[in-house]
PDB file of C-alpha atoms in Angstrom:
ATOM      1  CA  MET A 261      11.904  20.265 -31.086  1.00 41.00           C
ATOM      2  CA  GLU A 262      13.924  17.147 -30.222  1.00 45.00           C
ATOM      3  CA  HIS A 263      15.353  18.999 -27.223  1.00 41.00           C
ATOM      4  CA  THR A 264      11.813  19.812 -26.055  1.00 59.00           C
ATOM      5  CA  PHE A 265      10.691  16.189 -26.350  1.00 70.00           C
ATOM      6  CA  LYS A 266      13.767  15.046 -24.436  1.00 78.00           C
ATOM      7  CA  ALA A 267      13.046  17.513 -21.619  1.00 78.00           C
ATOM      8  CA  VAL A 268       9.449  16.294 -21.411  1.00 81.00           C
ATOM      9  CA  ASP A 269      10.597  12.659 -21.253  1.00 83.00           C
ATOM     10  CA  GLU A 270      13.115  13.462 -18.531  1.00 89.00           C
ATOM     11  CA  GLU A 271      10.463  15.258 -16.495  1.00 90.00           C
ATOM     12  CA  LEU A 272       8.057  12.343 -16.796  1.00 92.00           C
ATOM     13  CA  ASN A 273      10.770   9.775 -16.061  1.00 93.00           C
ATOM     14  CA  GLY A 274      11.767  11.691 -12.939  1.00 95.00           C
ATOM     15  CA  LEU A 275       8.173  11.662 -11.764  1.00 96.00           C
ATOM     16  CA  HIS A 276       7.971   7.932 -12.438  1.00 96.00           C
ATOM     17  CA  ARG A 277      11.179   7.208 -10.502  1.00 97.00           C
ATOM     18  CA  ASP A 278      10.025   9.219  -7.498  1.00 98.00           C
ATOM     19  CA  VAL A 279       6.698   7.384  -7.330  1.00 98.00           C
ATOM     20  CA  ALA A 280       8.584   4.067  -7.337  1.00 98.00           C
ATOM     21  CA  THR A 281      10.857   5.354  -4.564  1.00 98.00           C
ATOM     22  CA  MET A 282       7.785   6.404  -2.612  1.00 98.00           C
ATOM     23  CA  GLY A 283       6.445   2.886  -3.069  1.00 98.00           C
ATOM     24  CA  ASP A 284       9.619   1.366  -1.661  1.00 98.00           C
ATOM     25  CA  LEU A 285       9.254   3.567   1.413  1.00 97.00           C
ATOM     26  CA  ALA A 286       5.607   2.551   1.823  1.00 98.00           C
ATOM     27  CA  VAL A 287       6.622  -1.125   1.769  1.00 98.00           C
ATOM     28  CA  ASP A 288       9.285  -0.474   4.412  1.00 97.00           C
ATOM     29  CA  GLN A 289       6.733   1.389   6.536  1.00 97.00           C
ATOM     30  CA  LEU A 290       4.332  -1.525   6.356  1.00 98.00           C
ATOM     31  CA  LYS A 291       6.960  -4.100   7.291  1.00 97.00           C
ATOM     32  CA  THR A 292       8.190  -1.984  10.208  1.00 97.00           C
ATOM     33  CA  ALA A 293       4.660  -1.406  11.499  1.00 97.00           C
ATOM     34  CA  VAL A 294       3.843  -5.122  11.499  1.00 95.00           C
ATOM     35  CA  SER A 295       7.187  -5.988  13.083  1.00 94.00           C
ATOM     36  CA  ALA A 296       6.650  -3.368  15.793  1.00 93.00           C
ATOM     37  CA  PHE A 297       3.260  -4.814  16.640  1.00 90.00           C
ATOM     38  CA  VAL A 298       4.318  -8.459  16.623  1.00 88.00           C
ATOM     39  CA  ARG A 299       7.386  -7.723  18.776  1.00 90.00           C
ATOM     40  CA  ASN A 300       5.568  -5.124  20.898  1.00 88.00           C
ATOM     41  CA  ASP A 301       8.402  -2.698  20.111  1.00 91.00           C
ATOM     42  CA  VAL A 302       7.281   0.848  20.921  1.00 90.00           C
ATOM     43  CA  GLY A 303      10.523   2.346  19.626  1.00 92.00           C
ATOM     44  CA  GLU A 304      10.118   0.664  16.269  1.00 93.00           C
ATOM     45  CA  ALA A 305       6.515   1.860  16.100  1.00 92.00           C
ATOM     46  CA  ALA A 306       7.705   5.449  16.560  1.00 91.00           C
ATOM     47  CA  ILE A 307       9.923   5.094  13.480  1.00 91.00           C
ATOM     48  CA  VAL A 308       6.813   4.536  11.373  1.00 93.00           C
ATOM     49  CA  ALA A 309       5.301   7.857  12.466  1.00 84.00           C
ATOM     50  CA  ALA A 310       8.450   9.664  11.363  1.00 83.00           C
ATOM     51  CA  GLY A 311       8.455   7.886   8.014  1.00 87.00           C
ATOM     52  CA  ASP A 312       4.818   8.776   7.391  1.00 92.00           C
ATOM     53  CA  SER A 313       5.612  12.484   7.279  1.00 93.00           C
ATOM     54  CA  ARG A 314       8.138  11.751   4.532  1.00 94.00           C
ATOM     55  CA  LEU A 315       5.470   9.930   2.522  1.00 96.00           C
ATOM     56  CA  ASP A 316       3.147  12.912   2.939  1.00 96.00           C
ATOM     57  CA  GLU A 317       5.854  15.240   1.631  1.00 97.00           C
ATOM     58  CA  MET A 318       6.571  13.012  -1.353  1.00 98.00           C
ATOM     59  CA  ASP A 319       2.871  12.737  -2.193  1.00 98.00           C
ATOM     60  CA  ALA A 320       2.457  16.522  -2.126  1.00 98.00           C
ATOM     61  CA  ASP A 321       5.540  17.001  -4.306  1.00 98.00           C
ATOM     62  CA  ILE A 322       4.463  14.389  -6.849  1.00 98.00           C
ATOM     63  CA  GLU A 323       0.954  15.834  -6.996  1.00 97.00           C
ATOM     64  CA  ARG A 324       2.338  19.322  -7.628  1.00 97.00           C
ATOM     65  CA  ARG A 325       4.667  18.108 -10.384  1.00 96.00           C
ATOM     66  CA  ALA A 326       2.070  15.886 -12.058  1.00 96.00           C
ATOM     67  CA  VAL A 327      -0.526  18.655 -12.149  1.00 95.00           C
ATOM     68  CA  ARG A 328       2.086  21.088 -13.463  1.00 94.00           C
ATOM     69  CA  PHE A 329       3.145  18.596 -16.140  1.00 93.00           C
ATOM     70  CA  ILE A 330      -0.440  18.149 -17.322  1.00 93.00           C
ATOM     71  CA  ALA A 331      -1.168  21.885 -17.294  1.00 93.00           C
ATOM     72  CA  LEU A 332       2.062  22.801 -19.063  1.00 91.00           C
ATOM     73  CA  HIS A 333       2.212  20.100 -21.723  1.00 88.00           C
ATOM     74  CA  GLN A 334      -1.511  19.310 -22.075  1.00 88.00           C
ATOM     75  CA  PRO A 335      -0.906  15.675 -23.071  1.00 84.00           C
ATOM     76  CA  MET A 336      -3.681  13.944 -24.958  1.00 80.00           C
ATOM     77  CA  ALA A 337      -5.010  10.378 -24.860  1.00 74.00           C
ATOM     78  CA  ASP A 338      -2.122   7.903 -24.520  1.00 77.00           C
ATOM     79  CA  ASP A 339       0.341  10.529 -23.292  1.00 83.00           C
ATOM     80  CA  LEU A 340      -1.984  11.483 -20.450  1.00 90.00           C
ATOM     81  CA  ARG A 341      -2.014   8.017 -18.893  1.00 93.00           C
ATOM     82  CA  ALA A 342       1.499   8.166 -17.406  1.00 93.00           C
ATOM     83  CA  PRO A 343       1.146  11.388 -15.353  1.00 95.00           C
ATOM     84  CA  ILE A 344      -2.352  10.404 -14.217  1.00 95.00           C
ATOM     85  CA  THR A 345      -1.073   6.995 -13.107  1.00 96.00           C
ATOM     86  CA  ALA A 346       1.799   8.643 -11.238  1.00 97.00           C
ATOM     87  CA  LEU A 347      -0.587  11.028  -9.496  1.00 97.00           C
ATOM     88  CA  LYS A 348      -3.108   8.357  -8.486  1.00 98.00           C
ATOM     89  CA  THR A 349      -0.430   5.854  -7.466  1.00 98.00           C
ATOM     90  CA  ALA A 350       1.195   8.410  -5.168  1.00 98.00           C
ATOM     91  CA  MET A 351      -2.189   9.106  -3.581  1.00 98.00           C
ATOM     92  CA  ALA A 352      -2.733   5.383  -2.969  1.00 98.00           C
ATOM     93  CA  LEU A 353       0.745   5.027  -1.457  1.00 98.00           C
ATOM     94  CA  GLU A 354       0.130   7.962   0.866  1.00 98.00           C
ATOM     95  CA  ARG A 355      -2.984   6.180   2.119  1.00 98.00           C
ATOM     96  CA  CYS A 356      -0.973   2.986   2.593  1.00 98.00           C
ATOM     97  CA  GLY A 357       1.409   5.010   4.743  1.00 97.00           C
ATOM     98  CA  ASP A 358      -1.466   6.315   6.828  1.00 97.00           C
ATOM     99  CA  LEU A 359      -2.728   2.783   7.382  1.00 98.00           C
ATOM    100  CA  ALA A 360       0.752   1.574   8.353  1.00 97.00           C
ATOM    101  CA  LYS A 361       0.960   4.444  10.831  1.00 96.00           C
ATOM    102  CA  ASN A 362      -2.421   3.443  12.269  1.00 95.00           C
ATOM    103  CA  ILE A 363      -1.092  -0.081  12.801  1.00 95.00           C
ATOM    104  CA  ALA A 364       2.033   1.225  14.513  1.00 94.00           C
ATOM    105  CA  LYS A 365       0.034   3.569  16.761  1.00 92.00           C
ATOM    106  CA  ARG A 366      -1.773   0.598  18.283  1.00 90.00           C
ATOM    107  CA  THR A 367       1.453  -0.978  19.560  1.00 86.00           C
ATOM    108  CA  PRO A 368       1.882   1.381  22.555  1.00 86.00           C
ATOM    109  CA  GLN A 369      -1.788   0.884  23.438  1.00 85.00           C
ATOM    110  CA  LEU A 370      -1.311  -2.819  24.122  1.00 80.00           C
ATOM    111  CA  LYS A 371      -0.616  -3.842  27.712  1.00 74.00           C
ATOM    112  CA  GLY A 372       1.813  -6.484  26.514  1.00 73.00           C
ATOM    113  CA  PRO A 373       2.816  -8.480  23.448  1.00 75.00           C
ATOM    114  CA  PRO A 374       0.066 -10.284  21.520  1.00 75.00           C
ATOM    115  CA  SER A 375      -0.350 -14.002  22.087  1.00 78.00           C
ATOM    116  CA  PRO A 376       1.656 -16.297  19.782  1.00 81.00           C
ATOM    117  CA  ALA A 377      -1.498 -17.226  17.857  1.00 80.00           C
ATOM    118  CA  GLN A 378      -2.534 -13.594  17.441  1.00 79.00           C
ATOM    119  CA  ALA A 379       0.946 -12.533  16.413  1.00 83.00           C
ATOM    120  CA  ASP A 380       1.172 -15.364  13.896  1.00 89.00           C
ATOM    121  CA  GLY A 381      -2.049 -14.382  12.133  1.00 91.00           C
ATOM    122  CA  ILE A 382      -1.079 -10.726  11.833  1.00 92.00           C
ATOM    123  CA  ARG A 383       2.460 -11.662  10.795  1.00 94.00           C
ATOM    124  CA  LYS A 384       1.221 -13.884   7.967  1.00 96.00           C
ATOM    125  CA  LEU A 385      -1.312 -11.343   6.732  1.00 96.00           C
ATOM    126  CA  GLY A 386       1.232  -8.531   6.972  1.00 97.00           C
ATOM    127  CA  ALA A 387       3.831 -10.543   5.065  1.00 97.00           C
ATOM    128  CA  LEU A 388       1.383 -11.357   2.266  1.00 97.00           C
ATOM    129  CA  VAL A 389       0.243  -7.746   1.921  1.00 98.00           C
ATOM    130  CA  ALA A 390       3.836  -6.461   1.966  1.00 98.00           C
ATOM    131  CA  GLU A 391       4.778  -9.011  -0.699  1.00 98.00           C
ATOM    132  CA  ARG A 392       1.929  -7.875  -2.961  1.00 98.00           C
ATOM    133  CA  LEU A 393       2.623  -4.183  -2.392  1.00 98.00           C
ATOM    134  CA  ALA A 394       6.306  -4.704  -3.226  1.00 98.00           C
ATOM    135  CA  ALA A 395       5.338  -6.675  -6.340  1.00 98.00           C
ATOM    136  CA  VAL A 396       3.023  -3.970  -7.615  1.00 98.00           C
ATOM    137  CA  ILE A 397       5.667  -1.299  -7.034  1.00 98.00           C
ATOM    138  CA  GLU A 398       8.127  -3.327  -9.090  1.00 98.00           C
ATOM    139  CA  ALA A 399       5.457  -3.698 -11.785  1.00 98.00           C
ATOM    140  CA  TYR A 400       5.012   0.075 -11.724  1.00 98.00           C
ATOM    141  CA  ARG A 401       8.761   0.655 -11.910  1.00 98.00           C
ATOM    142  CA  VAL A 402       9.042  -1.271 -15.202  1.00 97.00           C
ATOM    143  CA  THR A 403       5.430  -0.737 -16.398  1.00 95.00           C
ATOM    144  CA  ASP A 404       4.759  -4.481 -16.492  1.00 96.00           C
ATOM    145  CA  ALA A 405       1.063  -5.065 -17.135  1.00 95.00           C
ATOM    146  CA  ASP A 406       1.329  -8.849 -16.718  1.00 96.00           C
ATOM    147  CA  ALA A 407       2.980  -8.542 -13.302  1.00 97.00           C
ATOM    148  CA  ALA A 408       0.410  -5.954 -12.274  1.00 97.00           C
ATOM    149  CA  LYS A 409      -2.434  -8.213 -13.357  1.00 95.00           C
ATOM    150  CA  ALA A 410      -0.966 -11.049 -11.275  1.00 95.00           C
ATOM    151  CA  VAL A 411      -1.176  -8.798  -8.210  1.00 96.00           C
ATOM    152  CA  TRP A 412      -4.715  -7.833  -9.157  1.00 95.00           C
ATOM    153  CA  GLU A 413      -5.757 -11.466  -9.487  1.00 93.00           C
ATOM    154  CA  GLY A 414      -4.157 -12.280  -6.107  1.00 91.00           C
ATOM    155  CA  ASP A 415      -6.413  -9.890  -4.210  1.00 91.00           C
ATOM    156  CA  THR A 416      -8.654 -12.797  -3.245  1.00 93.00           C
ATOM    157  CA  ASP A 417      -5.753 -14.428  -1.346  1.00 93.00           C
ATOM    158  CA  ILE A 418      -5.500 -11.366   0.893  1.00 95.00           C
ATOM    159  CA  ASP A 419      -9.265 -11.223   1.391  1.00 94.00           C
ATOM    160  CA  GLU A 420      -9.447 -14.894   2.340  1.00 95.00           C
ATOM    161  CA  LEU A 421      -6.554 -14.691   4.806  1.00 94.00           C
ATOM    162  CA  HIS A 422      -7.977 -11.509   6.310  1.00 94.00           C
ATOM    163  CA  ASP A 423     -11.368 -13.197   6.783  1.00 94.00           C
ATOM    164  CA  ARG A 424      -9.700 -16.155   8.489  1.00 93.00           C
ATOM    165  CA  VAL A 425      -7.594 -13.980  10.806  1.00 92.00           C
ATOM    166  CA  PHE A 426     -10.600 -11.780  11.571  1.00 91.00           C
ATOM    167  CA  SER A 427     -12.721 -14.807  12.498  1.00 91.00           C
ATOM    168  CA  GLU A 428      -9.987 -16.221  14.732  1.00 87.00           C
ATOM    169  CA  ILE A 429      -9.722 -12.922  16.598  1.00 86.00           C
ATOM    170  CA  LEU A 430     -13.491 -12.784  17.113  1.00 86.00           C
ATOM    171  CA  SER A 431     -13.503 -16.368  18.405  1.00 83.00           C
ATOM    172  CA  GLY A 432     -10.760 -15.495  20.862  1.00 78.00           C
ATOM    173  CA  MET A 433     -12.751 -12.526  22.128  1.00 78.00           C
ATOM    174  CA  SER A 434     -15.830 -14.621  22.819  1.00 75.00           C
ATOM    175  CA  GLY A 435     -13.782 -17.208  24.688  1.00 71.00           C
ATOM    176  CA  ASP A 436     -11.828 -14.712  26.773  1.00 74.00           C
ATOM    177  CA  PRO A 437     -13.683 -11.489  27.697  1.00 70.00           C
ATOM    178  CA  ALA A 438     -10.521 -10.136  29.324  1.00 68.00           C
ATOM    179  CA  SER A 439      -8.879 -10.018  25.896  1.00 72.00           C
ATOM    180  CA  ILE A 440     -11.523  -7.790  24.329  1.00 79.00           C
ATOM    181  CA  GLU A 441      -9.473  -4.578  24.443  1.00 81.00           C
ATOM    182  CA  ALA A 442      -6.364  -6.140  22.902  1.00 81.00           C
ATOM    183  CA  SER A 443      -8.429  -8.087  20.386  1.00 84.00           C
ATOM    184  CA  THR A 444     -10.157  -4.902  19.252  1.00 88.00           C
ATOM    185  CA  HIS A 445      -6.762  -3.509  18.287  1.00 89.00           C
ATOM    186  CA  LEU A 446      -6.073  -6.723  16.390  1.00 90.00           C
ATOM    187  CA  LEU A 447      -9.327  -6.394  14.457  1.00 92.00           C
ATOM    188  CA  PHE A 448      -8.415  -2.882  13.352  1.00 94.00           C
ATOM    189  CA  ILE A 449      -4.899  -3.965  12.377  1.00 95.00           C
ATOM    190  CA  SER A 450      -6.238  -6.849  10.313  1.00 95.00           C
ATOM    191  CA  LYS A 451      -8.666  -4.514   8.554  1.00 96.00           C
ATOM    192  CA  ASN A 452      -5.943  -1.951   7.902  1.00 97.00           C
ATOM    193  CA  LEU A 453      -3.792  -4.632   6.287  1.00 98.00           C
ATOM    194  CA  GLU A 454      -6.682  -5.721   4.102  1.00 97.00           C
ATOM    195  CA  ARG A 455      -7.201  -2.115   3.002  1.00 97.00           C
ATOM    196  CA  ILE A 456      -3.523  -1.785   2.061  1.00 98.00           C
ATOM    197  CA  GLY A 457      -4.044  -4.868  -0.079  1.00 97.00           C
ATOM    198  CA  ASP A 458      -6.952  -3.092  -1.764  1.00 97.00           C
ATOM    199  CA  HIS A 459      -4.707  -0.116  -2.535  1.00 98.00           C
ATOM    200  CA  ALA A 460      -2.135  -2.475  -4.070  1.00 98.00           C
ATOM    201  CA  THR A 461      -4.906  -3.844  -6.275  1.00 97.00           C
ATOM    202  CA  ASN A 462      -5.954  -0.321  -7.252  1.00 96.00           C
ATOM    203  CA  ILE A 463      -2.369   0.474  -8.246  1.00 98.00           C
ATOM    204  CA  ALA A 464      -2.272  -2.711 -10.321  1.00 97.00           C
ATOM    205  CA  GLU A 465      -5.362  -1.523 -12.196  1.00 96.00           C
ATOM    206  CA  LEU A 466      -3.696   1.825 -12.888  1.00 96.00           C
ATOM    207  CA  ILE A 467      -0.555   0.138 -14.231  1.00 97.00           C
ATOM    208  CA  CYS A 468      -2.533  -2.097 -16.567  1.00 95.00           C
ATOM    209  CA  TYR A 469      -4.478   0.860 -17.909  1.00 93.00           C
ATOM    210  CA  GLN A 470      -1.302   2.899 -18.392  1.00 93.00           C
ATOM    211  CA  ALA A 471       0.394   0.062 -20.259  1.00 92.00           C
ATOM    212  CA  THR A 472      -2.515  -1.109 -22.408  1.00 90.00           C
ATOM    213  CA  GLY A 473      -5.173   1.596 -22.422  1.00 88.00           C
ATOM    214  CA  VAL A 474      -7.696  -1.059 -21.399  1.00 86.00           C
ATOM    215  CA  GLU A 475      -9.345  -1.139 -17.980  1.00 85.00           C
ATOM    216  CA  LEU A 476      -9.457  -4.424 -16.112  1.00 82.00           C
ATOM    217  CA  SER A 477     -12.880  -5.940 -15.547  1.00 70.00           C
ATOM    218  CA  ASP A 478     -14.505  -6.124 -12.145  1.00 57.00           C
ATOM    219  CA  ARG A 479     -12.132  -7.052  -9.346  1.00 53.00           C
ATOM    220  CA  PRO A 480     -12.036 -10.783  -8.548  1.00 52.00           C
ATOM    221  CA  LYS A 481     -13.847 -11.802  -5.380  1.00 53.00           C
ATOM    222  CA  SER A 482     -13.116 -14.612  -2.980  1.00 50.00           C
ATOM    223  CA  SER A 483     -15.546 -17.498  -3.202  1.00 45.00           C
TER     224      SER A 483
END
């Protein structure tokens, strides 16, 4: 019986490690996508597309293993939280990868590098989102509910910065009609970054529930 329990723990730990590794890759994808846009580096943007297929493969593998684990071992109550968290976290990370790829795909569509002001806004928002995504992955890695809650509570910072960047882009469009095409790409990039921040918050909620069995209350909103 002890051997069986050990095998189950090893299977679950392996699943947990692979989700954390997937998270590290998603963070790298995000950073590369933002860097490619800011530097107008088409080659760097292409790297993100290649990395996205790897995230898709990892998501499919984790889903298969998590579903198999649940079907085979039929965990109840507390024991069910870990495989469900792994499954849902992998799904969220796959979506983060898709959003990073969408950001990277806009780089070749620009006719030139973004203006310094535009680049600065996206750089700051991208850095904040990457920081929060990395923090929530580390919280997942060690199942730290307090660290996860800190990410959850910081969602308003991302929303507020996104709103500010979004407004600045819109103001630039109204003042320079020739910039409308490029600014439209910027609007989508800003929104994609904000959505990645939402996924980081969702992962934080999953971690807290896994660790404590208690769901967090309604997500904090910016004032």
